[in-house]
PDB file of C-alpha atoms in Angstrom:
ATOM      1  CA  MET A   1      39.411  -2.991 -10.030  1.00  0.00           C
ATOM      2  CA  THR A   2      39.205  -1.699 -13.590  1.00  0.00           C
ATOM      3  CA  GLU A   3      35.591  -2.114 -14.660  1.00  0.00           C
ATOM      4  CA  GLU A   4      32.741   0.176 -13.722  1.00  0.00           C
ATOM      5  CA  GLY A   5      29.747  -1.428 -12.003  1.00  0.00           C
ATOM      6  CA  PHE A   6      31.372  -3.905  -9.618  1.00  0.00           C
ATOM      7  CA  TYR A   7      32.213  -3.375  -5.955  1.00  0.00           C
ATOM      8  CA  SER A   8      35.768  -4.212  -5.106  1.00  0.00           C
ATOM      9  CA  PHE A   9      35.412  -5.574  -1.568  1.00  0.00           C
ATOM     10  CA  SER A  10      33.198  -5.740   1.504  1.00  0.00           C
ATOM     11  CA  SER A  11      33.980  -4.833   5.110  1.00  0.00           C
ATOM     12  CA  GLN A  12      32.394  -4.009   8.441  1.00  0.00           C
ATOM     13  CA  SER A  13      33.280  -0.334   8.170  1.00  0.00           C
ATOM     14  CA  SER A  14      32.576   2.474   5.743  1.00  0.00           C
ATOM     15  CA  ARG A  15      35.303   4.680   4.306  1.00  0.00           C
ATOM     16  CA  GLU A  16      37.045   7.547   6.045  1.00  0.00           C
ATOM     17  CA  LEU A  17      36.237  10.977   4.695  1.00  0.00           C
ATOM     18  CA  THR A  18      38.974  13.089   3.175  1.00  0.00           C
ATOM     19  CA  GLU A  19      39.587  16.731   4.062  1.00  0.00           C
ATOM     20  CA  GLU A  20      37.972  17.682   0.760  1.00  0.00           C
ATOM     21  CA  ASP A  21      34.909  15.549   1.574  1.00  0.00           C
ATOM     22  CA  ASN A  22      34.479  17.229   4.967  1.00  0.00           C
ATOM     23  CA  GLU A  23      34.778  20.643   3.355  1.00  0.00           C
ATOM     24  CA  LYS A  24      32.012  19.794   0.877  1.00  0.00           C
ATOM     25  CA  LEU A  25      29.765  18.487   3.667  1.00  0.00           C
ATOM     26  CA  SER A  26      30.282  21.677   5.669  1.00  0.00           C
ATOM     27  CA  LYS A  27      28.890  23.714   2.779  1.00  0.00           C
ATOM     28  CA  GLN A  28      25.623  21.755   2.595  1.00  0.00           C
ATOM     29  CA  THR A  29      22.641  23.644   3.973  1.00  0.00           C
ATOM     30  CA  VAL A  30      19.368  22.325   5.398  1.00  0.00           C
ATOM     31  CA  ILE A  31      16.153  23.029   3.525  1.00  0.00           C
ATOM     32  CA  SER A  32      13.213  24.823   5.158  1.00  0.00           C
ATOM     33  CA  ASP A  33      10.621  23.050   7.298  1.00  0.00           C
ATOM     34  CA  PHE A  34       8.001  24.030   4.718  1.00  0.00           C
ATOM     35  CA  LYS A  35       9.911  22.225   1.957  1.00  0.00           C
ATOM     36  CA  LYS A  36      10.541  19.200   4.212  1.00  0.00           C
ATOM     37  CA  ASN A  37       6.815  18.835   4.880  1.00  0.00           C
ATOM     38  CA  LYS A  38       5.948  19.368   1.232  1.00  0.00           C
ATOM     39  CA  LEU A  39       8.345  16.613   0.169  1.00  0.00           C
ATOM     40  CA  GLU A  40       6.805  14.184   2.661  1.00  0.00           C
ATOM     41  CA  ILE A  41       3.264  14.990   1.531  1.00  0.00           C
ATOM     42  CA  GLU A  42       4.174  14.730  -2.158  1.00  0.00           C
ATOM     43  CA  ALA A  43       6.470  11.674  -1.896  1.00  0.00           C
ATOM     44  CA  ARG A  44       4.132   9.374  -3.835  1.00  0.00           C
ATOM     45  CA  LYS A  45       3.431  12.022  -6.475  1.00  0.00           C
ATOM     46  CA  ASN A  46       7.146  12.612  -7.025  1.00  0.00           C
ATOM     47  CA  TRP A  47       7.826   8.894  -7.562  1.00  0.00           C
ATOM     48  CA  ASP A  48       4.811   8.606  -9.878  1.00  0.00           C
ATOM     49  CA  LYS A  49       6.221  11.534 -11.881  1.00  0.00           C
ATOM     50  CA  PHE A  50       9.637   9.875 -11.919  1.00  0.00           C
ATOM     51  CA  TYR A  51       8.308   6.653 -13.467  1.00  0.00           C
ATOM     52  CA  ASN A  52       5.964   8.487 -15.808  1.00  0.00           C
ATOM     53  CA  ARG A  53       8.907  10.536 -17.079  1.00  0.00           C
ATOM     54  CA  ASN A  54      11.550   7.794 -17.249  1.00  0.00           C
ATOM     55  CA  LYS A  55       9.302   4.800 -18.025  1.00  0.00           C
ATOM     56  CA  ASN A  56      11.453   1.673 -17.677  1.00  0.00           C
ATOM     57  CA  ASN A  57      14.567   3.284 -19.148  1.00  0.00           C
ATOM     58  CA  PHE A  58      16.198   4.798 -16.049  1.00  0.00           C
ATOM     59  CA  PHE A  59      17.282   1.788 -13.995  1.00  0.00           C
ATOM     60  CA  LYS A  60      19.129  -1.116 -15.562  1.00  0.00           C
ATOM     61  CA  ASP A  61      18.068  -4.713 -14.915  1.00  0.00           C
ATOM     62  CA  ARG A  62      20.023  -6.037 -11.927  1.00  0.00           C
ATOM     63  CA  ASN A  63      21.617  -9.038 -13.575  1.00  0.00           C
ATOM     64  CA  TRP A  64      23.874  -9.632 -10.538  1.00  0.00           C
ATOM     65  CA  SER A  65      20.887 -10.496  -8.399  1.00  0.00           C
ATOM     66  CA  ALA A  66      20.694 -14.307  -8.708  1.00  0.00           C
ATOM     67  CA  GLU A  67      24.400 -14.863  -8.052  1.00  0.00           C
ATOM     68  CA  ASP A  68      24.396 -12.479  -5.090  1.00  0.00           C
ATOM     69  CA  LEU A  69      21.283 -13.991  -3.526  1.00  0.00           C
ATOM     70  CA  LYS A  70      22.798 -17.462  -3.637  1.00  0.00           C
ATOM     71  CA  ILE A  71      25.892 -16.140  -1.846  1.00  0.00           C
ATOM     72  CA  ILE A  72      23.904 -14.191   0.756  1.00  0.00           C
ATOM     73  CA  CYS A  73      21.441 -17.063   1.356  1.00  0.00           C
ATOM     74  CA  PRO A  74      23.531 -20.255   0.968  1.00  0.00           C
ATOM     75  CA  ASP A  75      21.026 -22.317   2.965  1.00  0.00           C
ATOM     76  CA  ILE A  76      18.131 -21.659   0.569  1.00  0.00           C
ATOM     77  CA  ASP A  77      17.531 -24.344  -2.064  1.00  0.00           C
ATOM     78  CA  PHE A  78      16.728 -22.326  -5.165  1.00  0.00           C
ATOM     79  CA  GLU A  79      16.008 -25.533  -7.092  1.00  0.00           C
ATOM     80  CA  LYS A  80      12.733 -25.826  -5.171  1.00  0.00           C
ATOM     81  CA  GLU A  81       9.694 -23.570  -5.552  1.00  0.00           C
ATOM     82  CA  ILE A  82      10.179 -20.448  -3.462  1.00  0.00           C
ATOM     83  CA  SER A  83       7.760 -17.585  -2.978  1.00  0.00           C
ATOM     84  CA  TYR A  84       9.644 -14.351  -3.686  1.00  0.00           C
ATOM     85  CA  LEU A  85       8.608 -10.722  -3.132  1.00  0.00           C
ATOM     86  CA  GLU A  86      10.305  -7.731  -4.683  1.00  0.00           C
ATOM     87  CA  ALA A  87       9.311  -5.051  -2.170  1.00  0.00           C
ATOM     88  CA  GLY A  88       9.589  -1.596  -3.699  1.00  0.00           C
ATOM     89  CA  CYS A  89       9.732  -3.273  -7.084  1.00  0.00           C
ATOM     90  CA  GLY A  90       9.826  -0.239  -9.344  1.00  0.00           C
ATOM     91  CA  VAL A  91       9.437  -1.621 -12.855  1.00  0.00           C
ATOM     92  CA  GLY A  92      10.874  -5.026 -11.877  1.00  0.00           C
ATOM     93  CA  ASN A  93      14.595  -4.536 -12.494  1.00  0.00           C
ATOM     94  CA  MET A  94      15.343  -7.151  -9.813  1.00  0.00           C
ATOM     95  CA  LEU A  95      12.408  -9.493 -10.382  1.00  0.00           C
ATOM     96  CA  PHE A  96      12.688 -10.156 -14.115  1.00  0.00           C
ATOM     97  CA  PRO A  97      16.431 -10.986 -14.274  1.00  0.00           C
ATOM     98  CA  LEU A  98      16.052 -13.067 -11.110  1.00  0.00           C
ATOM     99  CA  VAL A  99      13.264 -15.290 -12.414  1.00  0.00           C
ATOM    100  CA  ALA A 100      15.195 -15.759 -15.664  1.00  0.00           C
ATOM    101  CA  GLU A 101      17.976 -17.386 -13.607  1.00  0.00           C
ATOM    102  CA  ILE A 102      15.771 -19.021 -10.952  1.00  0.00           C
ATOM    103  CA  PRO A 103      12.628 -20.092 -12.848  1.00  0.00           C
ATOM    104  CA  LYS A 104      10.830 -21.842  -9.971  1.00  0.00           C
ATOM    105  CA  LEU A 105      10.125 -18.593  -8.114  1.00  0.00           C
ATOM    106  CA  LYS A 106       6.522 -17.773  -7.272  1.00  0.00           C
ATOM    107  CA  LEU A 107       6.431 -14.032  -7.827  1.00  0.00           C
ATOM    108  CA  PHE A 108       5.019 -11.148  -5.794  1.00  0.00           C
ATOM    109  CA  ALA A 109       5.734  -7.437  -6.186  1.00  0.00           C
ATOM    110  CA  PHE A 110       4.620  -4.101  -4.817  1.00  0.00           C
ATOM    111  CA  ASP A 111       5.655  -0.478  -5.028  1.00  0.00           C
ATOM    112  CA  PHE A 112       4.756   2.932  -3.647  1.00  0.00           C
ATOM    113  CA  SER A 113       4.156   4.181  -7.210  1.00  0.00           C
ATOM    114  CA  ALA A 114       1.100   3.021  -9.119  1.00  0.00           C
ATOM    115  CA  ASN A 115       2.857   3.982 -12.374  1.00  0.00           C
ATOM    116  CA  ALA A 116       5.759   1.647 -11.562  1.00  0.00           C
ATOM    117  CA  VAL A 117       3.424  -1.250 -10.755  1.00  0.00           C
ATOM    118  CA  ARG A 118       1.487  -0.698 -13.979  1.00  0.00           C
ATOM    119  CA  MET A 119       4.688  -0.845 -16.048  1.00  0.00           C
ATOM    120  CA  LEU A 120       5.809  -4.007 -14.245  1.00  0.00           C
ATOM    121  CA  GLU A 121       2.426  -5.613 -14.967  1.00  0.00           C
ATOM    122  CA  GLU A 122       2.727  -4.702 -18.665  1.00  0.00           C
ATOM    123  CA  ARG A 123       6.166  -6.303 -18.923  1.00  0.00           C
ATOM    124  CA  ALA A 124       4.999  -9.413 -17.046  1.00  0.00           C
ATOM    125  CA  LYS A 125       2.058  -9.741 -19.428  1.00  0.00           C
ATOM    126  CA  GLU A 126       4.356  -9.507 -22.456  1.00  0.00           C
ATOM    127  CA  LEU A 127       6.513 -12.270 -20.972  1.00  0.00           C
ATOM    128  CA  GLU A 128       3.437 -14.305 -19.937  1.00  0.00           C
ATOM    129  CA  LEU A 129       4.818 -14.344 -16.407  1.00  0.00           C
ATOM    130  CA  PRO A 130       2.362 -14.578 -13.477  1.00  0.00           C
ATOM    131  CA  VAL A 131       3.102 -11.934 -10.829  1.00  0.00           C
ATOM    132  CA  ALA A 132       0.829 -10.952  -7.930  1.00  0.00           C
ATOM    133  CA  THR A 133       1.068  -7.152  -7.590  1.00  0.00           C
ATOM    134  CA  ALA A 134      -0.100  -4.391  -5.269  1.00  0.00           C
ATOM    135  CA  VAL A 135       0.422  -0.696  -4.542  1.00  0.00           C
ATOM    136  CA  VAL A 136       1.771  -0.435  -0.982  1.00  0.00           C
ATOM    137  CA  ASP A 137       3.150   2.356   1.198  1.00  0.00           C
ATOM    138  CA  LEU A 138       5.626   0.708   3.581  1.00  0.00           C
ATOM    139  CA  SER A 139       5.740   3.827   5.753  1.00  0.00           C
ATOM    140  CA  ILE A 140       2.124   3.439   6.904  1.00  0.00           C
ATOM    141  CA  PRO A 141       1.547   0.958   9.769  1.00  0.00           C
ATOM    142  CA  SER A 142      -0.278  -2.197   8.656  1.00  0.00           C
ATOM    143  CA  SER A 143      -1.105  -5.453  10.418  1.00  0.00           C
ATOM    144  CA  SER A 144      -1.797  -7.454   7.260  1.00  0.00           C
ATOM    145  CA  SER A 145      -0.394  -8.353   3.859  1.00  0.00           C
ATOM    146  CA  PRO A 146      -1.889  -7.322   0.496  1.00  0.00           C
ATOM    147  CA  PHE A 147      -1.236 -10.876  -0.696  1.00  0.00           C
ATOM    148  CA  GLU A 148      -2.905 -14.173   0.178  1.00  0.00           C
ATOM    149  CA  GLU A 149       0.272 -15.681   1.576  1.00  0.00           C
ATOM    150  CA  GLN A 150       3.517 -14.730   3.274  1.00  0.00           C
ATOM    151  CA  VAL A 151       6.696 -15.273   1.274  1.00  0.00           C
ATOM    152  CA  ASP A 152       9.908 -17.251   1.784  1.00  0.00           C
ATOM    153  CA  LEU A 153      12.171 -14.492   0.521  1.00  0.00           C
ATOM    154  CA  ALA A 154      11.850 -10.728   0.017  1.00  0.00           C
ATOM    155  CA  THR A 155      14.267  -8.106  -1.250  1.00  0.00           C
ATOM    156  CA  LEU A 156      14.443  -4.384  -0.488  1.00  0.00           C
ATOM    157  CA  ILE A 157      16.853  -2.959  -3.042  1.00  0.00           C
ATOM    158  CA  PHE A 158      17.388   0.807  -2.640  1.00  0.00           C
ATOM    159  CA  VAL A 159      13.943   1.107  -1.068  1.00  0.00           C
ATOM    160  CA  MET A 160      14.452   1.935   2.618  1.00  0.00           C
ATOM    161  CA  SER A 161      16.541   4.985   1.705  1.00  0.00           C
ATOM    162  CA  ALA A 162      13.538   6.617   0.019  1.00  0.00           C
ATOM    163  CA  ILE A 163      11.537   6.506   3.276  1.00  0.00           C
ATOM    164  CA  HIS A 164      11.693   9.210   5.932  1.00  0.00           C
ATOM    165  CA  PRO A 165      14.043   8.072   8.746  1.00  0.00           C
ATOM    166  CA  ASP A 166      11.246   8.524  11.302  1.00  0.00           C
ATOM    167  CA  LYS A 167       9.219   5.870   9.465  1.00  0.00           C
ATOM    168  CA  MET A 168      11.886   3.251   8.773  1.00  0.00           C
ATOM    169  CA  LYS A 169      10.994   1.251  11.879  1.00  0.00           C
ATOM    170  CA  ILE A 170       7.413   1.085  10.578  1.00  0.00           C
ATOM    171  CA  ALA A 171       8.700  -0.209   7.223  1.00  0.00           C
ATOM    172  CA  ALA A 172      10.678  -2.972   8.947  1.00  0.00           C
ATOM    173  CA  GLU A 173       7.635  -3.935  11.023  1.00  0.00           C
ATOM    174  CA  ASN A 174       5.507  -4.076   7.881  1.00  0.00           C
ATOM    175  CA  MET A 175       8.023  -6.411   6.244  1.00  0.00           C
ATOM    176  CA  ARG A 176       7.523  -8.777   9.170  1.00  0.00           C
ATOM    177  CA  ASN A 177       3.864  -9.182   8.079  1.00  0.00           C
ATOM    178  CA  LEU A 178       4.946 -10.110   4.559  1.00  0.00           C
ATOM    179  CA  VAL A 179       7.519 -12.806   5.333  1.00  0.00           C
ATOM    180  CA  LYS A 180       7.018 -16.260   6.860  1.00  0.00           C
ATOM    181  CA  ILE A 181       8.660 -17.182  10.148  1.00  0.00           C
ATOM    182  CA  GLY A 182      12.079 -18.435   9.025  1.00  0.00           C
ATOM    183  CA  GLY A 183      11.801 -16.390   5.834  1.00  0.00           C
ATOM    184  CA  SER A 184      14.445 -13.863   4.778  1.00  0.00           C
ATOM    185  CA  VAL A 185      14.609 -10.194   3.828  1.00  0.00           C
ATOM    186  CA  VAL A 186      17.675  -9.106   1.873  1.00  0.00           C
ATOM    187  CA  VAL A 187      18.450  -5.388   1.909  1.00  0.00           C
ATOM    188  CA  ARG A 188      20.853  -3.397  -0.226  1.00  0.00           C
ATOM    189  CA  ASP A 189      20.961   0.389   0.021  1.00  0.00           C
ATOM    190  CA  TYR A 190      23.103   3.512   0.178  1.00  0.00           C
ATOM    191  CA  GLY A 191      25.814   3.647   2.845  1.00  0.00           C
ATOM    192  CA  ILE A 192      27.185   6.491   4.948  1.00  0.00           C
ATOM    193  CA  ASN A 193      30.020   8.455   3.292  1.00  0.00           C
ATOM    194  CA  ASP A 194      29.008   7.317  -0.172  1.00  0.00           C
ATOM    195  CA  HIS A 195      30.349   9.612  -2.897  1.00  0.00           C
ATOM    196  CA  ALA A 196      26.803  10.567  -3.904  1.00  0.00           C
ATOM    197  CA  MET A 197      26.115  11.825  -0.360  1.00  0.00           C
ATOM    198  CA  ILE A 198      29.121  14.125  -0.505  1.00  0.00           C
ATOM    199  CA  ARG A 199      28.134  15.510  -3.917  1.00  0.00           C
ATOM    200  CA  PHE A 200      24.854  17.071  -2.804  1.00  0.00           C
ATOM    201  CA  GLY A 201      25.040  20.847  -2.916  1.00  0.00           C
ATOM    202  CA  ARG A 202      23.277  23.599  -1.047  1.00  0.00           C
ATOM    203  CA  GLU A 203      19.526  23.367  -0.393  1.00  0.00           C
ATOM    204  CA  ALA A 204      19.455  19.576  -0.704  1.00  0.00           C
ATOM    205  CA  ARG A 205      19.918  18.392   2.884  1.00  0.00           C
ATOM    206  CA  ILE A 206      16.733  17.436   4.737  1.00  0.00           C
ATOM    207  CA  ALA A 207      18.411  16.041   7.858  1.00  0.00           C
ATOM    208  CA  ASP A 208      21.571  14.163   8.812  1.00  0.00           C
ATOM    209  CA  ARG A 209      22.381  11.830   5.871  1.00  0.00           C
ATOM    210  CA  PHE A 210      18.949  12.496   4.300  1.00  0.00           C
ATOM    211  CA  TYR A 211      18.767  14.447   1.025  1.00  0.00           C
ATOM    212  CA  VAL A 212      16.404  15.496  -1.746  1.00  0.00           C
ATOM    213  CA  ARG A 213      17.302  15.092  -5.410  1.00  0.00           C
ATOM    214  CA  GLN A 214      16.355  17.644  -8.055  1.00  0.00           C
ATOM    215  CA  ASP A 215      13.315  15.582  -9.074  1.00  0.00           C
ATOM    216  CA  GLY A 216      11.887  15.602  -5.533  1.00  0.00           C
ATOM    217  CA  THR A 217      12.748  11.991  -4.694  1.00  0.00           C
ATOM    218  CA  ARG A 218      14.778  11.453  -1.520  1.00  0.00           C
ATOM    219  CA  ALA A 219      17.772   9.388  -0.446  1.00  0.00           C
ATOM    220  CA  TYR A 220      19.065   8.372   2.988  1.00  0.00           C
ATOM    221  CA  TYR A 221      22.581   7.044   3.628  1.00  0.00           C
ATOM    222  CA  PHE A 222      22.707   4.260   6.224  1.00  0.00           C
ATOM    223  CA  ASP A 223      25.005   3.357   9.044  1.00  0.00           C
ATOM    224  CA  LEU A 224      25.079  -0.452   8.936  1.00  0.00           C
ATOM    225  CA  ASP A 225      24.294  -1.005  12.627  1.00  0.00           C
ATOM    226  CA  GLU A 226      21.451   1.495  12.380  1.00  0.00           C
ATOM    227  CA  LEU A 227      19.894  -0.459   9.504  1.00  0.00           C
ATOM    228  CA  CYS A 228      20.191  -3.696  11.465  1.00  0.00           C
ATOM    229  CA  GLY A 229      18.560  -2.079  14.474  1.00  0.00           C
ATOM    230  CA  PHE A 230      15.348  -1.363  12.576  1.00  0.00           C
ATOM    231  CA  PHE A 231      14.907  -5.033  11.691  1.00  0.00           C
ATOM    232  CA  GLU A 232      16.260  -6.609  14.871  1.00  0.00           C
ATOM    233  CA  SER A 233      13.704  -4.631  16.888  1.00  0.00           C
ATOM    234  CA  SER A 234      10.945  -5.814  14.521  1.00  0.00           C
ATOM    235  CA  GLY A 235      11.186  -9.595  14.936  1.00  0.00           C
ATOM    236  CA  PHE A 236      14.203 -10.356  12.726  1.00  0.00           C
ATOM    237  CA  LYS A 237      17.665 -11.771  13.340  1.00  0.00           C
ATOM    238  CA  CYS A 238      20.584 -10.393  11.330  1.00  0.00           C
ATOM    239  CA  GLU A 239      22.364 -13.282   9.584  1.00  0.00           C
ATOM    240  CA  ARG A 240      24.799 -11.209   7.539  1.00  0.00           C
ATOM    241  CA  LYS A 241      25.749  -7.547   7.260  1.00  0.00           C
ATOM    242  CA  GLU A 242      28.439  -5.653   5.375  1.00  0.00           C
ATOM    243  CA  TYR A 243      29.471  -2.464   3.656  1.00  0.00           C
ATOM    244  CA  LEU A 244      30.068  -2.922  -0.063  1.00  0.00           C
ATOM    245  CA  HIS A 245      32.886  -0.771  -1.428  1.00  0.00           C
ATOM    246  CA  ARG A 246      32.819  -0.069  -5.146  1.00  0.00           C
ATOM    247  CA  ILE A 247      34.851   2.264  -7.306  1.00  0.00           C
ATOM    248  CA  THR A 248      32.961   3.868 -10.185  1.00  0.00           C
ATOM    249  CA  ILE A 249      35.379   5.032 -12.876  1.00  0.00           C
ATOM    250  CA  ASN A 250      34.801   7.766 -15.437  1.00  0.00           C
ATOM    251  CA  HIS A 251      37.594   7.099 -17.934  1.00  0.00           C
ATOM    252  CA  GLN A 252      36.741  10.162 -20.024  1.00  0.00           C
ATOM    253  CA  LYS A 253      37.172  12.547 -17.087  1.00  0.00           C
ATOM    254  CA  ASN A 254      39.754  10.374 -15.312  1.00  0.00           C
ATOM    255  CA  LEU A 255      37.658  10.399 -12.146  1.00  0.00           C
ATOM    256  CA  LYS A 256      37.163   7.702  -9.526  1.00  0.00           C
ATOM    257  CA  ALA A 257      34.091   7.844  -7.277  1.00  0.00           C
ATOM    258  CA  PRO A 258      34.089   5.719  -4.098  1.00  0.00           C
ATOM    259  CA  ARG A 259      30.604   4.278  -3.792  1.00  0.00           C
ATOM    260  CA  ILE A 260      29.492   2.782  -0.471  1.00  0.00           C
ATOM    261  CA  PHE A 261      26.456   0.519  -0.033  1.00  0.00           C
ATOM    262  CA  VAL A 262      25.036  -1.426   2.889  1.00  0.00           C
ATOM    263  CA  GLN A 263      23.886  -5.013   2.503  1.00  0.00           C
ATOM    264  CA  ALA A 264      22.253  -7.307   5.041  1.00  0.00           C
ATOM    265  CA  ARG A 265      20.159 -10.444   5.380  1.00  0.00           C
ATOM    266  CA  PHE A 266      17.477 -10.638   8.048  1.00  0.00           C
ATOM    267  CA  VAL A 267      15.572 -13.799   9.048  1.00  0.00           C
ATOM    268  CA  ARG A 268      12.176 -13.522  10.723  1.00  0.00           C
ATOM    269  CA  ILE A 269      12.297 -15.272  14.080  1.00  0.00           C
ATOM    270  CA  ASP A 270       8.830 -14.529  15.516  1.00  0.00           C
TER     271      ASP A 270
END
């Protein structure tokens, strides 16, 4: 594997930590309860600030998305009209490349951040692309959908990890209200023992595998079976699950960073 940006293989296990990794983890310290509570209260504000500061320049369009979805969901006929929801859409880095490759998608999108949704709407307007949008907090229990219909396919790409672990079950239950029976939710997120998890320093750890970045946004690193448990207990069946192993290479510094992600497909069964 010589090119940055591609995972090298998938497996049913994460990577083993090195002695150096364990030493770095041992030096991480837990933040105060006051700061933990403050981060939870200000979660929306911190993401609004993030998008206001970075606009649509921070995340790159996910041009791998169409190819990967066809591999993960081989039974879905993407030549037919499909209703698709980008849950936790940000500024649409998944949605816009996807519809360019699969033009018959009927588009829906929501995010926690009103600033992100506004920027997505502006880009959709420029492209004359109809997208139904909403501002939604997946961590708050809800028995309904903000849209007029349930969708065939939804994606959660690096979304669950931003939610407090105590509320992830609620997020999975809320996704059940958004997807048709027989519809799919595809999840990709950070995996346990990812290089980024090891790199956090002192005063960044909120709880086990849950961290705060310098900008106040948070990241959780999933065990694969744990992720599946949230959805399987919320009316979904796991059709596919895997750890994605990718090596990110910094040629200038001659460094290799082992990135670990989780990926799974869940089908609503009731």
